[in-house]
Amino acid sequence: MTGSGFSTRGSDQITLAVPHGTASRRTLWGRDELLDELLVAVRNEGHKQDAGAVHVIQGLGGVGKTSVAVSVAHRLQRETDQVWWIGAQDASRFTGGLTALARQLGVPDEEIAVGRLADQLWRRLSALEEPWLLVVDNADDARLLDGPGRLALGTGLVRPHRSPRGLVLVTSRDGRPGTWGDHAVLHRLTPLGDGDGADVLLDLAGPSAGSREEAAELARRLGGLPLALNTVGRYLAAVGQRPARFRDAGETATFAEFRASLDDGGAFPHPGTATALAGIWRMSLDLLTERGHRCVRPLLEVLANFADAPVPLILADPAVLGEDEAFAGVGGAEIWAALQALAGLGLVDLAAANGVETVALHPLVRDAHGNPGRYALNARLLDEAALSDEAGLPEDVERWPLWSALTPHTVHAQTFESDSDDNGLFLVTWTAAMLVARSLDAQGQLSQARKLLEEVVARLGGSLGEDHPDTLLCRHNLARVLDDQGHLDQARTIYEDILTTQRNTLVENHPITLVTRNNLALVLHSQGHYDQARTIFEDILTTRRNTLGEHHVDTLVTHHNLALVLDDQGHLDQARTIYEDILDIERNTFGENHPSTLTTRNNLAVVLHSQGHHDLAAAEMAAVLSARRRVLGPEHPYTLSTQEWLNTINAARGEP
């Protein structure tokens, strides 16, 4: 809006009345604290420092911003008749409302016509001594509130005032502080919790629709979004009021049925709900597109294709996105601006957890914007992220938070299907799945790792063949997990099958073959075949020393495994010497509390215990336990194993 004056034509047809409806008649669940805060502001109780500030209720479309404003207005109407409501959906409605209010407050038409409306209006509002409330509703395009001045500078058509008992309340999806300026107080409205959401559903649909627990589960599936809760509650109430014989096929009458239909198809059984939400969010995207954010739609679709979990920003890599036609010419700065713009309207949340930057979508936003046509792009993003330097090795403890954030999206990606080839997208994402499984294994989440690897092995075998190198690699990782779980016979069978194939295609001492032989020897050791395992380890150790050197990680691993066998064979002095030598190297290379160093320290303590040095062993095992709790977590299998050993050693020392 660039004009300096306002027309008075049409303002007589503008109403300033507060809208009525269900919001004024029903309990507004979960908003008591905010309502109290706003009422205190209008009454200026305690003479708050932000008296006269513009209060902005901001949040996702459908989160209930207008309902809060209606509730505040109706409560204040019991105390004063100076409550005005202006819609800001478009320029004519907004300026017409301001003109009508100015006239009601006695601003002469000639002042309005020459462009002094804003100054005169706020001068008169500031002079009011009785309580008053001005609501500016649906100000999603805050540029309309600038007028000839600037909203953010306090010179716009909406601005701070000096009245001791007045409140300016704006509702908007735009939550960017820079939009409103330092004089504004932003109240971010978030979805309702499960309990309040259940209250909404029960309030509308009644107990005949199901139990409170079932209502809470449906509220969680709806993401606590008040618009969805109200629409679904009214729908279930309408269906429930009809005898069963008059219900059409597919109509859901209970909380549990409605939730099940959402989970089955991801679409609303009652189309009115989806239409209302889609319309609200479409307007938000239209607004952002008008502001120059040309990639917001495809970006939201890509994000919505991932799992219902916070999406690490590594999965929005500008380099990979830029290779897709939908993001042609779009760089990192523009993608970041689009993310911030989506967050500003509440469509996404930007946050950090455990050092991982993420973007999260409301469940219903995700349901509404997923686009299978972009699955191929999602698959490429996932593959590039898993193989990136930022992700690093899945066994690296410092990278576990990122791998944990990638896990749900990697698992979800295994459900992607392409129109041309059922396994086409799987062949892009299987590497990420294998790496995630390795991370799960390293973190001690063995059941999850096994389930994921079994699916990957089955699909790779069907697509590439059982003896394809990629299939063998995943089978090898599956065998490691089975070994960690104690399924030794299954692990041994897999290793022996892989080794047979490798011996037919590779030389005996090929690095890949050596890895398989090493892990097979570990299983043989666990089965009690000490002599057989020792022979294999000694042979591999000689080869790795000659080709890799004494201090190479693979050489250290084999030397460590040989010490395990020597310990069980009773060669304690030899085992102790090996552990001490390895420990010196690992401390200098990895550090005192690296997982590999801790494993060596743990096993050295076991040998010390076997040699009768119980006090020395107990002190070292206690130190390892403390470090493993800190590094791996208290429930990690290695931590629990160390705890058991410490108990055993202390028992030998005569302690309970």
Coordinates of C-alpha atoms in Angstrom, one line a residue, residues 196-515:
D196 CA -6.3 -30.8 25.8
G197 CA -6.8 -32.3 22.4
A198 CA -8.8 -35.2 23.9
D199 CA -10.9 -32.6 25.8
V200 CA -11.7 -30.9 22.5
L201 CA -12.8 -34.1 20.9
L202 CA -14.8 -35.3 23.8
D203 CA -16.4 -31.9 24.2
L204 CA -17.7 -32.0 20.6
A205 CA -18.2 -35.7 19.9
G206 CA -19.2 -36.9 23.4
P207 CA -18.2 -40.1 25.1
S208 CA -20.1 -42.2 22.7
A209 CA -17.2 -41.7 20.2
G210 CA -14.8 -43.5 22.5
S211 CA -12.7 -43.4 25.6
R212 CA -10.5 -40.5 26.7
E213 CA -7.4 -42.6 25.8
E214 CA -8.7 -43.2 22.3
A215 CA -9.5 -39.4 22.0
A216 CA -5.9 -38.7 23.1
E217 CA -4.5 -41.0 20.5
L218 CA -6.6 -39.4 17.7
A219 CA -5.5 -35.9 19.0
R220 CA -1.9 -37.0 18.8
R221 CA -2.4 -38.2 15.2
L222 CA -4.0 -34.9 14.3
G223 CA -1.0 -33.2 15.8
G224 CA -3.1 -31.2 18.3
L225 CA -4.2 -28.8 15.6
P226 CA -7.4 -27.1 16.9
L227 CA -9.0 -26.7 13.4
A228 CA -8.6 -30.4 12.7
L229 CA -9.8 -31.3 16.2
N230 CA -12.9 -29.2 15.9
T231 CA -13.7 -30.3 12.4
V232 CA -13.2 -34.0 13.3
G233 CA -15.1 -33.6 16.6
R234 CA -18.1 -32.0 14.8
Y235 CA -18.0 -34.7 12.1
L236 CA -18.0 -37.5 14.6
A237 CA -20.8 -35.8 16.5
A238 CA -22.9 -35.6 13.4
V239 CA -22.3 -39.2 12.4
G240 CA -23.0 -40.4 16.0
Q241 CA -26.3 -38.6 16.1
R242 CA -27.6 -40.8 13.2
P243 CA -28.8 -44.3 13.8
A244 CA -26.3 -46.9 12.4
R245 CA -28.6 -47.9 9.6
F246 CA -28.5 -44.4 8.1
R247 CA -24.7 -44.3 8.0
D248 CA -23.0 -44.6 4.6
A249 CA -20.2 -47.0 3.9
G250 CA -16.9 -45.7 5.0
E251 CA -18.2 -43.2 7.5
T252 CA -16.3 -43.4 10.8
A253 CA -18.2 -42.9 14.0
T254 CA -15.5 -43.3 16.7
F255 CA -12.1 -41.9 17.6
A256 CA -10.4 -45.2 17.0
E257 CA -12.0 -45.7 13.6
F258 CA -11.1 -42.2 12.5
R259 CA -7.5 -42.6 13.6
A260 CA -7.3 -46.0 11.8
S261 CA -8.5 -44.5 8.6
L262 CA -5.8 -41.8 8.8
D263 CA -3.1 -44.4 9.4
D264 CA -4.3 -46.6 6.6
G265 CA -4.6 -44.0 3.9
G266 CA -3.1 -40.8 5.2
A267 CA -6.2 -38.9 4.0
F268 CA -9.2 -37.5 5.9
P269 CA -12.3 -39.7 5.9
H270 CA -14.2 -36.4 6.1
P271 CA -13.1 -34.4 3.1
G272 CA -14.2 -31.1 4.6
T273 CA -11.3 -31.3 7.1
A274 CA -8.7 -31.8 4.4
T275 CA -10.2 -29.1 2.3
A276 CA -10.2 -26.5 5.1
L277 CA -6.6 -27.2 6.0
A278 CA -5.4 -27.4 2.5
G279 CA -7.0 -24.1 1.7
I280 CA -5.4 -22.4 4.7
W281 CA -1.9 -23.7 3.9
R282 CA -2.3 -23.0 0.1
M283 CA -2.9 -19.4 1.0
S284 CA 0.3 -19.4 3.1
L285 CA 2.3 -20.8 0.2
D286 CA 0.8 -18.3 -2.2
L287 CA 1.8 -15.5 0.1
L288 CA 5.4 -16.7 0.3
T289 CA 5.5 -17.2 -3.5
E290 CA 4.3 -13.6 -3.9
R291 CA 7.2 -12.5 -1.7
G292 CA 9.7 -14.0 -4.0
H293 CA 10.3 -17.4 -2.4
R294 CA 9.9 -19.4 -5.6
C295 CA 11.0 -22.8 -4.2
V296 CA 8.7 -23.0 -1.1
R297 CA 6.3 -25.5 -2.7
P298 CA 8.7 -28.1 -4.0
L299 CA 10.8 -27.7 -0.8
L300 CA 7.8 -28.4 1.4
E301 CA 6.9 -31.4 -0.7
V302 CA 10.4 -32.8 -0.4
L303 CA 10.4 -32.3 3.4
A304 CA 6.9 -33.8 3.6
N305 CA 8.1 -37.0 1.8
F306 CA 10.4 -37.8 4.7
A307 CA 9.3 -39.6 7.8
D308 CA 7.2 -38.0 10.5
A309 CA 10.2 -36.9 12.5
P310 CA 12.5 -33.9 12.6
V311 CA 14.4 -33.8 9.3
P312 CA 18.2 -33.0 9.7
L313 CA 19.1 -30.1 7.4
I314 CA 21.8 -32.3 5.8
L315 CA 18.8 -33.7 3.9
A316 CA 18.1 -30.3 2.3
D317 CA 21.5 -30.1 0.7
P318 CA 21.4 -27.2 -1.8
A319 CA 23.9 -28.9 -4.1
V320 CA 21.7 -32.0 -4.5
L321 CA 18.4 -30.0 -4.7
G322 CA 19.9 -27.7 -7.3
E323 CA 20.4 -30.7 -9.7
D324 CA 16.6 -31.1 -9.8
E325 CA 14.5 -29.3 -12.3
A326 CA 12.2 -27.9 -9.6
F327 CA 15.1 -26.1 -8.0
A328 CA 16.9 -24.9 -11.2
G329 CA 18.9 -21.8 -10.4
V330 CA 18.1 -21.9 -6.7
G331 CA 21.1 -21.6 -4.4
G332 CA 21.8 -22.2 -0.8
A333 CA 20.9 -18.7 0.3
E334 CA 17.5 -19.0 -1.4
I335 CA 16.7 -22.4 0.1
W336 CA 17.7 -21.1 3.6
A337 CA 15.4 -18.0 3.1
A338 CA 12.6 -20.4 2.0
L339 CA 13.0 -22.5 5.2
Q340 CA 13.0 -19.4 7.3
A341 CA 9.9 -18.1 5.5
L342 CA 8.1 -21.4 6.0
A343 CA 9.1 -21.3 9.7
G344 CA 7.8 -17.7 9.9
L345 CA 4.3 -18.8 8.9
G346 CA 4.4 -21.8 11.2
L347 CA 4.5 -24.4 8.4
V348 CA 7.8 -25.8 9.7
D349 CA 9.9 -25.5 12.9
L350 CA 13.6 -24.9 12.7
A351 CA 15.4 -26.3 15.8
A352 CA 18.5 -28.0 17.0
A353 CA 18.7 -31.2 19.1
N354 CA 21.9 -32.8 20.3
G355 CA 23.8 -30.5 18.0
V356 CA 21.9 -31.5 14.9
E357 CA 20.1 -28.7 13.0
T358 CA 16.6 -29.9 11.9
V359 CA 13.4 -28.8 10.3
A360 CA 10.1 -30.4 11.6
L361 CA 6.7 -30.4 10.0
H362 CA 3.3 -30.7 11.7
P363 CA 1.9 -34.2 11.0
L364 CA -1.0 -32.8 9.1
V365 CA 1.2 -30.4 7.0
R366 CA 3.2 -33.5 6.2
D367 CA 0.1 -35.5 5.2
A368 CA -1.2 -32.7 3.0
H369 CA 2.0 -31.9 1.1
G370 CA 3.8 -35.2 0.4
N371 CA 4.4 -35.7 -3.3
P372 CA 5.5 -39.2 -4.6
G373 CA 6.7 -37.5 -7.7
R374 CA 9.6 -36.2 -5.7
Y375 CA 10.6 -39.5 -4.2
A376 CA 13.6 -39.8 -6.5
L377 CA 14.9 -36.5 -5.2
N378 CA 14.4 -37.6 -1.6
A379 CA 16.4 -40.8 -2.4
R380 CA 19.3 -38.9 -3.8
L381 CA 19.3 -36.5 -0.9
L382 CA 19.4 -39.4 1.5
D383 CA 22.2 -41.2 -0.3
E384 CA 24.4 -38.2 -0.6
A385 CA 23.8 -37.3 3.1
A386 CA 24.8 -40.9 4.3
L387 CA 28.0 -40.8 2.2
S388 CA 29.0 -37.3 3.1
D389 CA 32.0 -36.2 5.2
E390 CA 29.6 -34.5 7.6
A391 CA 28.0 -37.9 8.4
G392 CA 31.4 -39.6 8.7
L393 CA 31.6 -43.2 9.9
P394 CA 28.5 -44.7 11.6
E395 CA 30.7 -46.1 14.4
D396 CA 32.0 -42.7 15.3
V397 CA 30.4 -41.8 18.7
E398 CA 30.5 -38.1 17.9
R399 CA 28.4 -38.6 14.8
W400 CA 25.7 -40.7 16.5
P401 CA 23.2 -37.8 17.0
L402 CA 23.2 -37.2 13.2
W403 CA 22.9 -40.9 12.4
S404 CA 20.1 -41.2 14.9
A405 CA 18.3 -38.2 13.2
L406 CA 18.8 -39.9 9.8
T407 CA 17.5 -43.3 11.0
P408 CA 13.7 -42.8 10.7
H409 CA 14.0 -41.2 7.3
T410 CA 16.2 -44.0 6.0
V411 CA 13.8 -46.6 7.2
H412 CA 10.9 -44.6 5.7
A413 CA 12.7 -44.3 2.4
Q414 CA 12.6 -48.1 2.0
T415 CA 8.9 -47.7 1.3
F416 CA 9.5 -45.4 -1.7
E417 CA 8.3 -46.7 -5.0
S418 CA 8.9 -45.4 -8.5
D419 CA 6.5 -45.8 -11.4
S420 CA 9.1 -47.4 -13.7
D421 CA 10.8 -49.9 -11.4
D422 CA 9.7 -51.2 -8.0
N423 CA 13.3 -51.4 -6.8
G424 CA 14.7 -48.4 -8.6
L425 CA 14.6 -46.1 -5.6
F426 CA 15.6 -48.9 -3.2
L427 CA 18.9 -49.3 -5.2
V428 CA 19.6 -45.6 -4.5
T429 CA 18.9 -45.8 -0.7
W430 CA 20.2 -49.2 0.3
T431 CA 23.7 -47.9 1.1
A432 CA 22.2 -45.4 3.5
A433 CA 20.1 -48.2 5.1
M434 CA 23.2 -50.3 5.5
L435 CA 25.2 -47.5 7.1
V436 CA 22.3 -46.6 9.4
A437 CA 22.2 -50.3 10.5
R438 CA 25.9 -50.1 11.3
S439 CA 25.2 -47.1 13.5
L440 CA 22.4 -48.9 15.2
D441 CA 24.6 -51.9 15.8
A442 CA 27.4 -49.6 17.2
Q443 CA 24.9 -47.9 19.5
G444 CA 23.7 -51.3 20.8
Q445 CA 20.3 -51.2 19.1
L446 CA 20.7 -54.6 17.8
S447 CA 17.1 -55.6 17.1
Q448 CA 16.5 -52.5 14.9
A449 CA 19.8 -53.0 13.1
R450 CA 18.9 -56.7 12.4
K451 CA 15.4 -55.9 11.1
L452 CA 16.7 -53.2 8.7
L453 CA 19.5 -55.4 7.4
E454 CA 17.3 -58.4 6.9
E455 CA 15.0 -56.3 4.7
V456 CA 17.9 -54.9 2.7
V457 CA 19.6 -58.3 2.2
A458 CA 16.3 -59.8 1.0
R459 CA 15.7 -57.0 -1.5
L460 CA 19.3 -56.8 -2.7
G461 CA 19.4 -60.5 -3.2
G462 CA 16.2 -60.4 -5.3
S463 CA 17.4 -57.4 -7.4
L464 CA 21.2 -58.1 -7.8
G465 CA 21.6 -61.7 -6.9
E466 CA 22.9 -63.5 -3.7
D467 CA 26.5 -63.4 -4.8
H468 CA 26.6 -59.8 -5.9
P469 CA 29.3 -57.8 -4.0
D470 CA 26.7 -55.4 -2.6
T471 CA 24.5 -58.2 -1.3
L472 CA 27.6 -59.9 0.2
L473 CA 28.5 -56.7 2.0
C474 CA 25.1 -56.4 3.6
R475 CA 25.0 -60.1 4.5
H476 CA 28.4 -59.5 6.2
N477 CA 26.9 -56.7 8.3
L478 CA 23.9 -58.8 9.1
A479 CA 26.2 -61.6 10.4
R480 CA 28.0 -59.1 12.6
V481 CA 24.7 -58.1 14.2
L482 CA 23.7 -61.8 14.7
D483 CA 27.0 -62.4 16.3
D484 CA 26.5 -59.4 18.7
Q485 CA 23.0 -60.9 19.5
G486 CA 24.5 -64.3 20.3
H487 CA 23.1 -66.1 17.3
L488 CA 26.4 -67.7 16.6
D489 CA 25.3 -70.6 14.3
Q490 CA 23.5 -68.2 12.0
A491 CA 26.4 -65.8 11.9
R492 CA 28.9 -68.6 11.2
T493 CA 26.8 -69.9 8.3
I494 CA 26.6 -66.6 6.7
Y495 CA 30.3 -65.9 7.1
E496 CA 31.2 -69.3 5.7
D497 CA 28.9 -68.8 2.7
I498 CA 30.4 -65.4 2.0
L499 CA 33.9 -66.7 2.4
T500 CA 33.3 -69.5 -0.2
T501 CA 32.1 -66.9 -2.7
Q502 CA 35.0 -64.6 -2.0
R503 CA 37.6 -67.4 -2.4
N504 CA 36.2 -68.1 -5.8
T505 CA 36.4 -64.5 -6.9
L506 CA 39.2 -63.0 -4.8
V507 CA 42.6 -64.2 -3.5
E508 CA 42.8 -65.7 0.0
N509 CA 44.6 -62.6 1.4
H510 CA 42.5 -59.9 -0.3
P511 CA 41.6 -57.2 2.2
I512 CA 37.9 -58.0 1.9
T513 CA 38.5 -61.7 2.4
L514 CA 40.6 -61.0 5.4
V515 CA 37.7 -59.1 7.0

